mmCIF file of N, CA, C and O in Angstrom:
data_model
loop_
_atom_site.group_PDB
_atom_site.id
_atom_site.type_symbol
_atom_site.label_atom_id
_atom_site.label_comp_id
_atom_site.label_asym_id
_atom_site.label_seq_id
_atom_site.Cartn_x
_atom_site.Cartn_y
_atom_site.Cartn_z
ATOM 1 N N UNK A 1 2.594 -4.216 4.592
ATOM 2 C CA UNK A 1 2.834 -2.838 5.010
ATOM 3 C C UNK A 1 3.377 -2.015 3.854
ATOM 4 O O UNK A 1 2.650 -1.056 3.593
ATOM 5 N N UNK A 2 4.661 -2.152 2.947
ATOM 6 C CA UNK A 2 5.526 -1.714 2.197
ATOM 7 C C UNK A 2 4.087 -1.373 1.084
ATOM 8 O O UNK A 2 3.679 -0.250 0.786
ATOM 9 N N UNK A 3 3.546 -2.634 0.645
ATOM 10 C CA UNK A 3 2.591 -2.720 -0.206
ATOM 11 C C UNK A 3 0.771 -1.238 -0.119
ATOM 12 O O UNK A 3 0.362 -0.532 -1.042
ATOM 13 N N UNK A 4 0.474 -1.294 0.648
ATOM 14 C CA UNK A 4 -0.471 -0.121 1.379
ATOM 15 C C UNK A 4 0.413 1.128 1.487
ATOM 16 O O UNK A 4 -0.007 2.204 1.061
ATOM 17 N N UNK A 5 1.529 1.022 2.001
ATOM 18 C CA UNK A 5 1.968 2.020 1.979
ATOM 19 C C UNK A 5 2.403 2.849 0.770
ATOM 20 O O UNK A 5 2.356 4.076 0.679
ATOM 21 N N UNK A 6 2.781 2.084 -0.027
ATOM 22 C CA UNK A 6 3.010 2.724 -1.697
ATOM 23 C C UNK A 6 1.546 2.956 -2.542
ATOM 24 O O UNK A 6 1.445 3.767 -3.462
ATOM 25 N N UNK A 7 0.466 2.118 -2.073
ATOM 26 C CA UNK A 7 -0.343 2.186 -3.141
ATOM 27 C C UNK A 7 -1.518 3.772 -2.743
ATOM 28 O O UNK A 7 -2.243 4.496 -3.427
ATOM 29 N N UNK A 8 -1.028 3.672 -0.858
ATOM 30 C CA UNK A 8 -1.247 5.205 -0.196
ATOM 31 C C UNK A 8 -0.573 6.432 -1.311
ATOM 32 O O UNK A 8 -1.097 7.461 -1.738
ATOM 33 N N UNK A 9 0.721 5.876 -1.551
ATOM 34 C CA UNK A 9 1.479 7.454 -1.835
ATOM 35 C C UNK A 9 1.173 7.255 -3.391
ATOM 36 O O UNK A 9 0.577 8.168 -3.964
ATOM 37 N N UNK A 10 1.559 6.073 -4.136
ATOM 38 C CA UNK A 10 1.061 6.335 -5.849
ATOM 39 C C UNK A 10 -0.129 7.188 -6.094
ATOM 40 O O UNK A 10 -0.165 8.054 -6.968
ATOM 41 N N UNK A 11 -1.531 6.778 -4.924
ATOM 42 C CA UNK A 11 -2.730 7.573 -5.373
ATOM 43 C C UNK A 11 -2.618 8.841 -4.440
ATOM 44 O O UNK A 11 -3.318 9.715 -4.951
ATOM 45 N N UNK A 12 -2.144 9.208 -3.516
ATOM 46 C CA UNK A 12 -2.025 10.476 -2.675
ATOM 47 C C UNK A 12 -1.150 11.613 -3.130
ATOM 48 O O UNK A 12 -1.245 12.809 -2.854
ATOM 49 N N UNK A 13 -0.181 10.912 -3.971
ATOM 50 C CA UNK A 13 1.211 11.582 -3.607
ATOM 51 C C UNK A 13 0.930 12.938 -5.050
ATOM 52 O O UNK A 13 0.368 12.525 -6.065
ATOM 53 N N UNK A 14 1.320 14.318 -4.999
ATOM 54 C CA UNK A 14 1.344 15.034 -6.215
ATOM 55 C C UNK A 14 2.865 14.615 -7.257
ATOM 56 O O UNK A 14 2.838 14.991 -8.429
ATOM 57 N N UNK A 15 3.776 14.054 -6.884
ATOM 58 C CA UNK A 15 5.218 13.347 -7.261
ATOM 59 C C UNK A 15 5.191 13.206 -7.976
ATOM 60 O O UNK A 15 3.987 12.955 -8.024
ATOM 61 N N UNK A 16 5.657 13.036 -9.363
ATOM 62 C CA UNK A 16 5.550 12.103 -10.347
ATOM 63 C C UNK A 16 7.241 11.169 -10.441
ATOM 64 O O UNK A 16 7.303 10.053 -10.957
ATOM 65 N N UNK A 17 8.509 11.898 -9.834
ATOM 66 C CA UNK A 17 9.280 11.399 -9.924
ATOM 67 C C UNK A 17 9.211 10.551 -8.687
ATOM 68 O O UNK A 17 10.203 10.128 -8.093
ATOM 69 N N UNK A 18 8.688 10.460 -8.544
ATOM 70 C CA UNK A 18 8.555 8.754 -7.186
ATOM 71 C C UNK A 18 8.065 7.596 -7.635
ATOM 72 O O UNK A 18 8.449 6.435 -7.493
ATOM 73 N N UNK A 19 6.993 8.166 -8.303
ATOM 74 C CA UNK A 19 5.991 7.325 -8.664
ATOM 75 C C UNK A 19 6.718 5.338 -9.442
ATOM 76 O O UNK A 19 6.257 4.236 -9.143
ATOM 77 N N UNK A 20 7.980 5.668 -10.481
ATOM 78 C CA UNK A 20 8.358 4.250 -10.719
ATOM 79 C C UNK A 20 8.991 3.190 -9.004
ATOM 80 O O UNK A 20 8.847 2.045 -8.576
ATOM 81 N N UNK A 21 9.564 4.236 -8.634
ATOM 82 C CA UNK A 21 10.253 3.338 -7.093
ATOM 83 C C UNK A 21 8.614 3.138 -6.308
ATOM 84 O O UNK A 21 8.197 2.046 -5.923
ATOM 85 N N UNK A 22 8.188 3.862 -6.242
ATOM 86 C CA UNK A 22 6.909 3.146 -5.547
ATOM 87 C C UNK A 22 6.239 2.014 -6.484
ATOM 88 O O UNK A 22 5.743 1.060 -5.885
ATOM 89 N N UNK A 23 6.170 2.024 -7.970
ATOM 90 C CA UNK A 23 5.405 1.024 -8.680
ATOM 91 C C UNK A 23 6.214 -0.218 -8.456
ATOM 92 O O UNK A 23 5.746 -1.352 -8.565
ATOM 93 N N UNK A 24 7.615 0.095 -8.097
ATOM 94 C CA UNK A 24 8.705 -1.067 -8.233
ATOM 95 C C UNK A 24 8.164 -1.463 -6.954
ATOM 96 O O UNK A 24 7.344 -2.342 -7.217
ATOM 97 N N UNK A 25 8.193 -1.285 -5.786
ATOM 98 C CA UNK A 25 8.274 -1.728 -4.493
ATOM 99 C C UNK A 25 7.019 -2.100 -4.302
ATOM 100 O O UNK A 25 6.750 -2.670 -3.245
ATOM 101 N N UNK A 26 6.129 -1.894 -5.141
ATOM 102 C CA UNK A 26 4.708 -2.268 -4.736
ATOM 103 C C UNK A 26 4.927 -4.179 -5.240
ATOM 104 O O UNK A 26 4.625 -5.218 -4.653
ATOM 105 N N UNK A 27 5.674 -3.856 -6.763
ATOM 106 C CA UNK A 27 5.460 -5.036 -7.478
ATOM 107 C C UNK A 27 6.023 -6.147 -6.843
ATOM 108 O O UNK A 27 5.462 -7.221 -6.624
ATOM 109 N N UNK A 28 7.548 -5.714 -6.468
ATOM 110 C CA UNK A 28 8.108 -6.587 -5.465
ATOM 111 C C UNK A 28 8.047 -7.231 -4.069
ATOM 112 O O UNK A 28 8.809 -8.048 -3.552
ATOM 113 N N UNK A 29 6.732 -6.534 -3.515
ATOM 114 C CA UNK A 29 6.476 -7.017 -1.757
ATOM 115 C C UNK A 29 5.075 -7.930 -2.589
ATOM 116 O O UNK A 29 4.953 -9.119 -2.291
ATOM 117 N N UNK A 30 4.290 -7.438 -3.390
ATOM 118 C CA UNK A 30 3.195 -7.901 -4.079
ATOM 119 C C UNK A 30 3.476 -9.604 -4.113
ATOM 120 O O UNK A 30 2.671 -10.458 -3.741
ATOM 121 N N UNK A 31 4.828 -9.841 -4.659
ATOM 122 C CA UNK A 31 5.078 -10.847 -5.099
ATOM 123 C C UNK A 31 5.857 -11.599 -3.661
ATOM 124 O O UNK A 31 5.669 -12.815 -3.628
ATOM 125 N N UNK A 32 6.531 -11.148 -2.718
ATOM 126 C CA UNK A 32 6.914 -11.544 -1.719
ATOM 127 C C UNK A 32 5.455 -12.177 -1.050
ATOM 128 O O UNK A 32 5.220 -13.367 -0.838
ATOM 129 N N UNK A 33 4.925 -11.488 -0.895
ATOM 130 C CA UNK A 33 3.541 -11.900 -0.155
ATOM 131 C C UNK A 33 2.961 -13.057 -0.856
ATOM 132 O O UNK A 33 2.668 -14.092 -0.258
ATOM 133 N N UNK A 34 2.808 -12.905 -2.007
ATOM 134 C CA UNK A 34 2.353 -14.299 -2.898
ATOM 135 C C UNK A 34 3.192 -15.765 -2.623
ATOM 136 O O UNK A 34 2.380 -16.673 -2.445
ATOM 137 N N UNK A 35 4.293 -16.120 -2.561
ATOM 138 C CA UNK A 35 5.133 -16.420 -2.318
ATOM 139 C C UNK A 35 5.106 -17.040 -0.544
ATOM 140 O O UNK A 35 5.233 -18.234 -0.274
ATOM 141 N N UNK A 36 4.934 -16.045 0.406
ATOM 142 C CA UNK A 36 4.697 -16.530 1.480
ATOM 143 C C UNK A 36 3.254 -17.488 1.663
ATOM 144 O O UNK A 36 3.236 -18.656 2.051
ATOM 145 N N UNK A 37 2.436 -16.915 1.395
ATOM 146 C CA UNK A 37 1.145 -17.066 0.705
ATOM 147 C C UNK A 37 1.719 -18.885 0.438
ATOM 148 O O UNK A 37 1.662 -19.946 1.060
ATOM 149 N N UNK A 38 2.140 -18.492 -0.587
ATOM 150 C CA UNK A 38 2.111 -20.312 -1.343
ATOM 151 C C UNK A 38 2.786 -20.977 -0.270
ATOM 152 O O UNK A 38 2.381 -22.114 -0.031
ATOM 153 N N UNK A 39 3.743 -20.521 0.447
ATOM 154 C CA UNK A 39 4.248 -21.497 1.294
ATOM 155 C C UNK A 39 3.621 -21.560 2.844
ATOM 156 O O UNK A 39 4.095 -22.332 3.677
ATOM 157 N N UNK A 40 2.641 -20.773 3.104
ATOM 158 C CA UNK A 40 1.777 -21.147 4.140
ATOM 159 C C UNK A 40 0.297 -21.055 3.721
ATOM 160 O O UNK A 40 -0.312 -20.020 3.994
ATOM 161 N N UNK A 41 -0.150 -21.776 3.260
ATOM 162 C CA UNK A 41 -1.655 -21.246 2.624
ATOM 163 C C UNK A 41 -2.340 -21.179 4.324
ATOM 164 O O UNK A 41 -3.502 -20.794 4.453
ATOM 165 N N UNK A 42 -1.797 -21.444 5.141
ATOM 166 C CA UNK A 42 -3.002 -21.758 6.619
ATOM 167 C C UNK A 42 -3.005 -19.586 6.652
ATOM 168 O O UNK A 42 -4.104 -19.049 6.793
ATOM 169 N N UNK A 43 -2.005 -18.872 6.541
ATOM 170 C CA UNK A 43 -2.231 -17.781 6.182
ATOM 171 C C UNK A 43 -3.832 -17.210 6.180
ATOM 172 O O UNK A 43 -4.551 -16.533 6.914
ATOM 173 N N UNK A 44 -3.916 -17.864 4.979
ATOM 174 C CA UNK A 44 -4.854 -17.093 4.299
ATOM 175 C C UNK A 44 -6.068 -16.994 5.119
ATOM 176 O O UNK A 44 -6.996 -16.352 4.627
ATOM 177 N N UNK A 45 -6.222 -17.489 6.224
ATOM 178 C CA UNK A 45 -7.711 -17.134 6.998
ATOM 179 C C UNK A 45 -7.267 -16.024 7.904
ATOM 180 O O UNK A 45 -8.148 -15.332 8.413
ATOM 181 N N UNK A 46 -5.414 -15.648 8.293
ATOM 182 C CA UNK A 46 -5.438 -14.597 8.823
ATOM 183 C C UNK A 46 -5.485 -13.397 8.447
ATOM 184 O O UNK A 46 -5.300 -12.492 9.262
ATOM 185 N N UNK A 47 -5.753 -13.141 7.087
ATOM 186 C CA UNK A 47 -5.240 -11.926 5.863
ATOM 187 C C UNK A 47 -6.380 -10.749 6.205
ATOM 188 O O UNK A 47 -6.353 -9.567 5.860
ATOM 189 N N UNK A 48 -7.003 -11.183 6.691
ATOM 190 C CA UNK A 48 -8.011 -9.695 7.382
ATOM 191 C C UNK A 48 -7.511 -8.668 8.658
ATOM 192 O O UNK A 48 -7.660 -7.470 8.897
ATOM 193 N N UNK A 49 -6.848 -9.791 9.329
ATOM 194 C CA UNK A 49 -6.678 -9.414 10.513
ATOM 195 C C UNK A 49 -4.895 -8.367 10.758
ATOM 196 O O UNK A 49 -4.522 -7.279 11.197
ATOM 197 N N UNK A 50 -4.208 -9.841 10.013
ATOM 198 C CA UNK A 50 -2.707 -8.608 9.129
ATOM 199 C C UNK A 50 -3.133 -7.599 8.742
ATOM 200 O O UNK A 50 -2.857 -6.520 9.267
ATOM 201 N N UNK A 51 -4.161 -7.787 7.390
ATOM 202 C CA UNK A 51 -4.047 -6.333 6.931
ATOM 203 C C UNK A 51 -4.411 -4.876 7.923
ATOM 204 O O UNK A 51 -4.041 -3.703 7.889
ATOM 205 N N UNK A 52 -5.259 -5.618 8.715
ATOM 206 C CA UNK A 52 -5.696 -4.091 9.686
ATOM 207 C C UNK A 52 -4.308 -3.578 10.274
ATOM 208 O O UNK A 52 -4.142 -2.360 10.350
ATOM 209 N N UNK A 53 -3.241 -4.500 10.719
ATOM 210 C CA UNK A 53 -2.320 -4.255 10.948
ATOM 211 C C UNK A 53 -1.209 -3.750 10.300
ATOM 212 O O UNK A 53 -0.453 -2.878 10.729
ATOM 213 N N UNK A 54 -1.147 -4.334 9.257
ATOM 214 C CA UNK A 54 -0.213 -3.606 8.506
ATOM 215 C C UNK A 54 -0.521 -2.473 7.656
ATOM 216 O O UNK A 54 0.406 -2.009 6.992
ATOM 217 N N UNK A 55 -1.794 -1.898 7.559
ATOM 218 C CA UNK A 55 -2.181 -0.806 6.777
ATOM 219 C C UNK A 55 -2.130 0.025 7.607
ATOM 220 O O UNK A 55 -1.710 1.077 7.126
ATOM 221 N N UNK A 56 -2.459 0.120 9.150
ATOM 222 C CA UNK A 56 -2.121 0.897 10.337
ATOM 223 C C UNK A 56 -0.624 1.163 10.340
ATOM 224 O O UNK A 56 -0.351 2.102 11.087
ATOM 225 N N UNK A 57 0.360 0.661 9.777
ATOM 226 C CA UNK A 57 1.907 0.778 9.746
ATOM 227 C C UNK A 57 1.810 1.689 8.404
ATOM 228 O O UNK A 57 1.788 2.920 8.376
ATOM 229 N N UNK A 58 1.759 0.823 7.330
ATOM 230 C CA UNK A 58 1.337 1.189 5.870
ATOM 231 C C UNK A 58 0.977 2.823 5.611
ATOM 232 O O UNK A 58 1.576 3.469 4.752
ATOM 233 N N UNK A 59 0.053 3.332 6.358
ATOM 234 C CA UNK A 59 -0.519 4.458 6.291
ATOM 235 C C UNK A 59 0.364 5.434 7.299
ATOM 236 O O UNK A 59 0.320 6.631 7.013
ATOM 237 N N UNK A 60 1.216 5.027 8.528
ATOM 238 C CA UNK A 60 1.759 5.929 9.393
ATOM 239 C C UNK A 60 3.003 6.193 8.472
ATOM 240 O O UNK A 60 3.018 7.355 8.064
ATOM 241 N N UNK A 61 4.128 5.364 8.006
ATOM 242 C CA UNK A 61 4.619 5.398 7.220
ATOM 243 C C UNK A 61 4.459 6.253 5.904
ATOM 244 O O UNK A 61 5.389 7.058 5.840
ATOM 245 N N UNK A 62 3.661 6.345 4.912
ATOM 246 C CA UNK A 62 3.349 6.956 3.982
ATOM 247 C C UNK A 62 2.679 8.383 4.591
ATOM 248 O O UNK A 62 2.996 9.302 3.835
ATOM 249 N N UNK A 63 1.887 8.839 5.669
ATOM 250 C CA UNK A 63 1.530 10.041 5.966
ATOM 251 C C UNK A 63 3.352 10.737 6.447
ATOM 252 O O UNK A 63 3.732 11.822 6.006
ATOM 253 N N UNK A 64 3.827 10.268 6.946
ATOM 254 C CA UNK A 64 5.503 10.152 7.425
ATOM 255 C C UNK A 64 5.867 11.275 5.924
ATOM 256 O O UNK A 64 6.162 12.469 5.889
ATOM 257 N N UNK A 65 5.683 10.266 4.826
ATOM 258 C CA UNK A 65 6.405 10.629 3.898
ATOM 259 C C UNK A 65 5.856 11.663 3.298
ATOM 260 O O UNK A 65 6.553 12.479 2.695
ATOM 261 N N UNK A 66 4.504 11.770 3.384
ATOM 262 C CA UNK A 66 3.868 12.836 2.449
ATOM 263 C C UNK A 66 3.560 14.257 2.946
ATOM 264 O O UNK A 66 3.240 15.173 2.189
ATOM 265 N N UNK A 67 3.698 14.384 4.472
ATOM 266 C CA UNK A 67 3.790 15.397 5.281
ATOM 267 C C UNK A 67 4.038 16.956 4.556
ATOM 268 O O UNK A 67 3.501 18.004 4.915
ATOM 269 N N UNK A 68 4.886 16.794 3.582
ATOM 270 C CA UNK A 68 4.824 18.395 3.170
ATOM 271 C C UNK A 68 3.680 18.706 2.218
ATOM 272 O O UNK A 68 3.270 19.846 2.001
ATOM 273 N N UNK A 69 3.037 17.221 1.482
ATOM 274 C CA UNK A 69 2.164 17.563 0.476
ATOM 275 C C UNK A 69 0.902 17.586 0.666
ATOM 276 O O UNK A 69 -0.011 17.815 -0.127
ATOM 277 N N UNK A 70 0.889 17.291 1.958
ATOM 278 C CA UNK A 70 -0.484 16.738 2.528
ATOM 279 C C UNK A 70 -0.908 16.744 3.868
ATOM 280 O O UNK A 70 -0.074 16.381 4.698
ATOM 281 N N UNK A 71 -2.255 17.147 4.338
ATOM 282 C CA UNK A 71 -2.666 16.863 5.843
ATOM 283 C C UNK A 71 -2.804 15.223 6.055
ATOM 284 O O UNK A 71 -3.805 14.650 5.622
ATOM 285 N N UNK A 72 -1.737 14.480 6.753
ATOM 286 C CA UNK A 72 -1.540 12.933 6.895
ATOM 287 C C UNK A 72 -3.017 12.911 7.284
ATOM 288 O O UNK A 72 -3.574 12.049 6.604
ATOM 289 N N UNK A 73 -3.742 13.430 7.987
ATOM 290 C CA UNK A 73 -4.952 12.783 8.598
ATOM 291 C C UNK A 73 -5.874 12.692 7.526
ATOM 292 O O UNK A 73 -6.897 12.050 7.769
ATOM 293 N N UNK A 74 -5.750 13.196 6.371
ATOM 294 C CA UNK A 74 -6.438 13.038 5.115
ATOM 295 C C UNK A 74 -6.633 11.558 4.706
ATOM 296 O O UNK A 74 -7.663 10.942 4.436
ATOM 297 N N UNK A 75 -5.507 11.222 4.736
ATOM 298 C CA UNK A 75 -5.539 9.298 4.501
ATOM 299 C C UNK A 75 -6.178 8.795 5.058
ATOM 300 O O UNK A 75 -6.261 8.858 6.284
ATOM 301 N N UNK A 76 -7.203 7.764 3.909
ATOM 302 C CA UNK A 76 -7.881 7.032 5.098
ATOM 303 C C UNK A 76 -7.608 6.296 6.177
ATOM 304 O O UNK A 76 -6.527 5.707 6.165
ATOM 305 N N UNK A 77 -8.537 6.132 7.425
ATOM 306 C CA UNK A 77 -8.117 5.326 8.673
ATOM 307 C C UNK A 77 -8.356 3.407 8.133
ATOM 308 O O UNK A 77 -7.847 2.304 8.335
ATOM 309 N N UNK A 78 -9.042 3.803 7.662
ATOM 310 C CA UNK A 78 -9.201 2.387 7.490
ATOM 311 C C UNK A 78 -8.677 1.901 6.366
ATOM 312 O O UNK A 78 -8.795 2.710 5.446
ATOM 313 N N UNK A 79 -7.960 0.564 5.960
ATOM 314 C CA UNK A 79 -7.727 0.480 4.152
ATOM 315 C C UNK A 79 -8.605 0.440 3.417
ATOM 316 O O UNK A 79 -9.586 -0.287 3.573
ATOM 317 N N UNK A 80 -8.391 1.377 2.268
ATOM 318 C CA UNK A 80 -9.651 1.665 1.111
ATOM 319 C C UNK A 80 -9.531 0.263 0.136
ATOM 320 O O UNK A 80 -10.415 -0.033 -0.669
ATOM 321 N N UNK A 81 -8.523 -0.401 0.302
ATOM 322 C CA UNK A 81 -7.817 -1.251 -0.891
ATOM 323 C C UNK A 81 -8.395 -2.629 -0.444
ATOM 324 O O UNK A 81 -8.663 -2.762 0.750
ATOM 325 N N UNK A 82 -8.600 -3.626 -1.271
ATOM 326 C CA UNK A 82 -9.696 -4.735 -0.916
ATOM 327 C C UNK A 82 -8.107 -6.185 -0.730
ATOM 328 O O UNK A 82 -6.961 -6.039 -0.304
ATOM 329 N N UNK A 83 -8.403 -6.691 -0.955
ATOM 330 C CA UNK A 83 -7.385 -8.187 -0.320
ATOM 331 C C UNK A 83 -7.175 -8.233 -1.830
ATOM 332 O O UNK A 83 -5.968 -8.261 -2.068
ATOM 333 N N UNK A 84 -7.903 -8.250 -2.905
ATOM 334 C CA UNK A 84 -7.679 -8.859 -4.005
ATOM 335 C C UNK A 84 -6.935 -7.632 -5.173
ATOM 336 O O UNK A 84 -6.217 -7.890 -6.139
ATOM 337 N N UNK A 85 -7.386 -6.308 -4.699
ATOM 338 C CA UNK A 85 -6.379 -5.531 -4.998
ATOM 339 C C UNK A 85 -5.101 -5.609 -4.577
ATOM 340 O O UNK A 85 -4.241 -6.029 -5.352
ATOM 341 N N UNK A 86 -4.805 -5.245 -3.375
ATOM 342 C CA UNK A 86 -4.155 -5.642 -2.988
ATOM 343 C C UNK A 86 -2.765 -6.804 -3.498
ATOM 344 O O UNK A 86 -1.565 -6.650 -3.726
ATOM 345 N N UNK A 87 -3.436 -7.630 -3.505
ATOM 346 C CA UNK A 87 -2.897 -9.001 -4.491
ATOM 347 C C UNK A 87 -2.868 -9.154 -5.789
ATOM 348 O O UNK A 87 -2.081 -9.947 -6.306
ATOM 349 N N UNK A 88 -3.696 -8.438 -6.478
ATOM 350 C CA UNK A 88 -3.755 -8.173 -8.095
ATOM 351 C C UNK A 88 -2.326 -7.677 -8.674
ATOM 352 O O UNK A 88 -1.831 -6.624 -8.271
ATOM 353 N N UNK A 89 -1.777 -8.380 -9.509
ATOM 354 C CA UNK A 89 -0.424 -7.618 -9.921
ATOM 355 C C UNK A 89 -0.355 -6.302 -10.741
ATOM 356 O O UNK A 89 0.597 -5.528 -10.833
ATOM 357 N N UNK A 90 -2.057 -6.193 -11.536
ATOM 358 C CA UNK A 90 -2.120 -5.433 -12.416
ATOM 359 C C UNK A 90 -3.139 -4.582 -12.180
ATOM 360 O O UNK A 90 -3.828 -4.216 -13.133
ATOM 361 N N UNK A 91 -3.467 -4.024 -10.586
ATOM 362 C CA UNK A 91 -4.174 -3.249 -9.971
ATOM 363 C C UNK A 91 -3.222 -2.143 -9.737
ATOM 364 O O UNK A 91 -2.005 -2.298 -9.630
ATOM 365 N N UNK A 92 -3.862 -0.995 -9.664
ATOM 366 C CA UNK A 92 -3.300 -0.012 -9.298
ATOM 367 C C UNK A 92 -4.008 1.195 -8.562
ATOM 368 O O UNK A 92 -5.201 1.043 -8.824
ATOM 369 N N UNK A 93 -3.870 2.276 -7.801
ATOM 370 C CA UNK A 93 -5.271 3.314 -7.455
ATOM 371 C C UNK A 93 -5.865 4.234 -8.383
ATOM 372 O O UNK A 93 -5.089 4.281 -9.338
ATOM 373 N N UNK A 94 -6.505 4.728 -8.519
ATOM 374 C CA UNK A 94 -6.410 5.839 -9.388
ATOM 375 C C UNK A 94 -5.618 7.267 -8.533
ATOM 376 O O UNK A 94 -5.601 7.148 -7.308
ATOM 377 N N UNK A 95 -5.181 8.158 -8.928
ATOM 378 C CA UNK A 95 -4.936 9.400 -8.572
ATOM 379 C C UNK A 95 -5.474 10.335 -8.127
ATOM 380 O O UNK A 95 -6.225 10.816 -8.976
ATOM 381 N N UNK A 96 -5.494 11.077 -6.848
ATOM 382 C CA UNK A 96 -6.219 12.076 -6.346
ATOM 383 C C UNK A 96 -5.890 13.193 -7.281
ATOM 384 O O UNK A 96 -6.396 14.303 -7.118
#
């Protein structure tokens, strides 16, 4: 969730002073998840089905936050971001 939700506002957001606390919090749930990950690999066949879920949080959350800069319904409904982005440490969005 934390993770979608930052990588929503890094590429949505016009901010630039946000932008390191979101790169931080991305890096740090990034790595939480990896981590859970290693200690349940049976996980990994549910990671489609979380993510619909947590990008549905991910995205209510971040439209939450971006509300003055933005029409929230602008964000996509669905996640634009793939599992391996997602998981990539050295992925990032590009910028609207």
């Amino acid at each position: 969730t934390r993770v979608t939700e930052h990588l929503l506002k890094l590429q949505h957001s016009r901010l630039a002073e946000s932008r390191p606390g979101w790169e931080s919090s991305v890096d740090v749930h990034r790595a939480k998840a990896r981590r859970i990950l290693a200690d349940s690999p049976g996980l990994k066949a549910e990671l489609k089905a979380i993510l619909t879920v947590s990008y549905a949080d991910g995205r209510r959350f971040a439209a939450r936050s971006l509300r003055n800069e933005l029409d929230p319904e602008t964000l996509p409904k669905i996640c634009p971001y793939s599992l391996d982005q997602i998981f990539d440490l050295d992925w990032w969005p590009p910028r609207h």
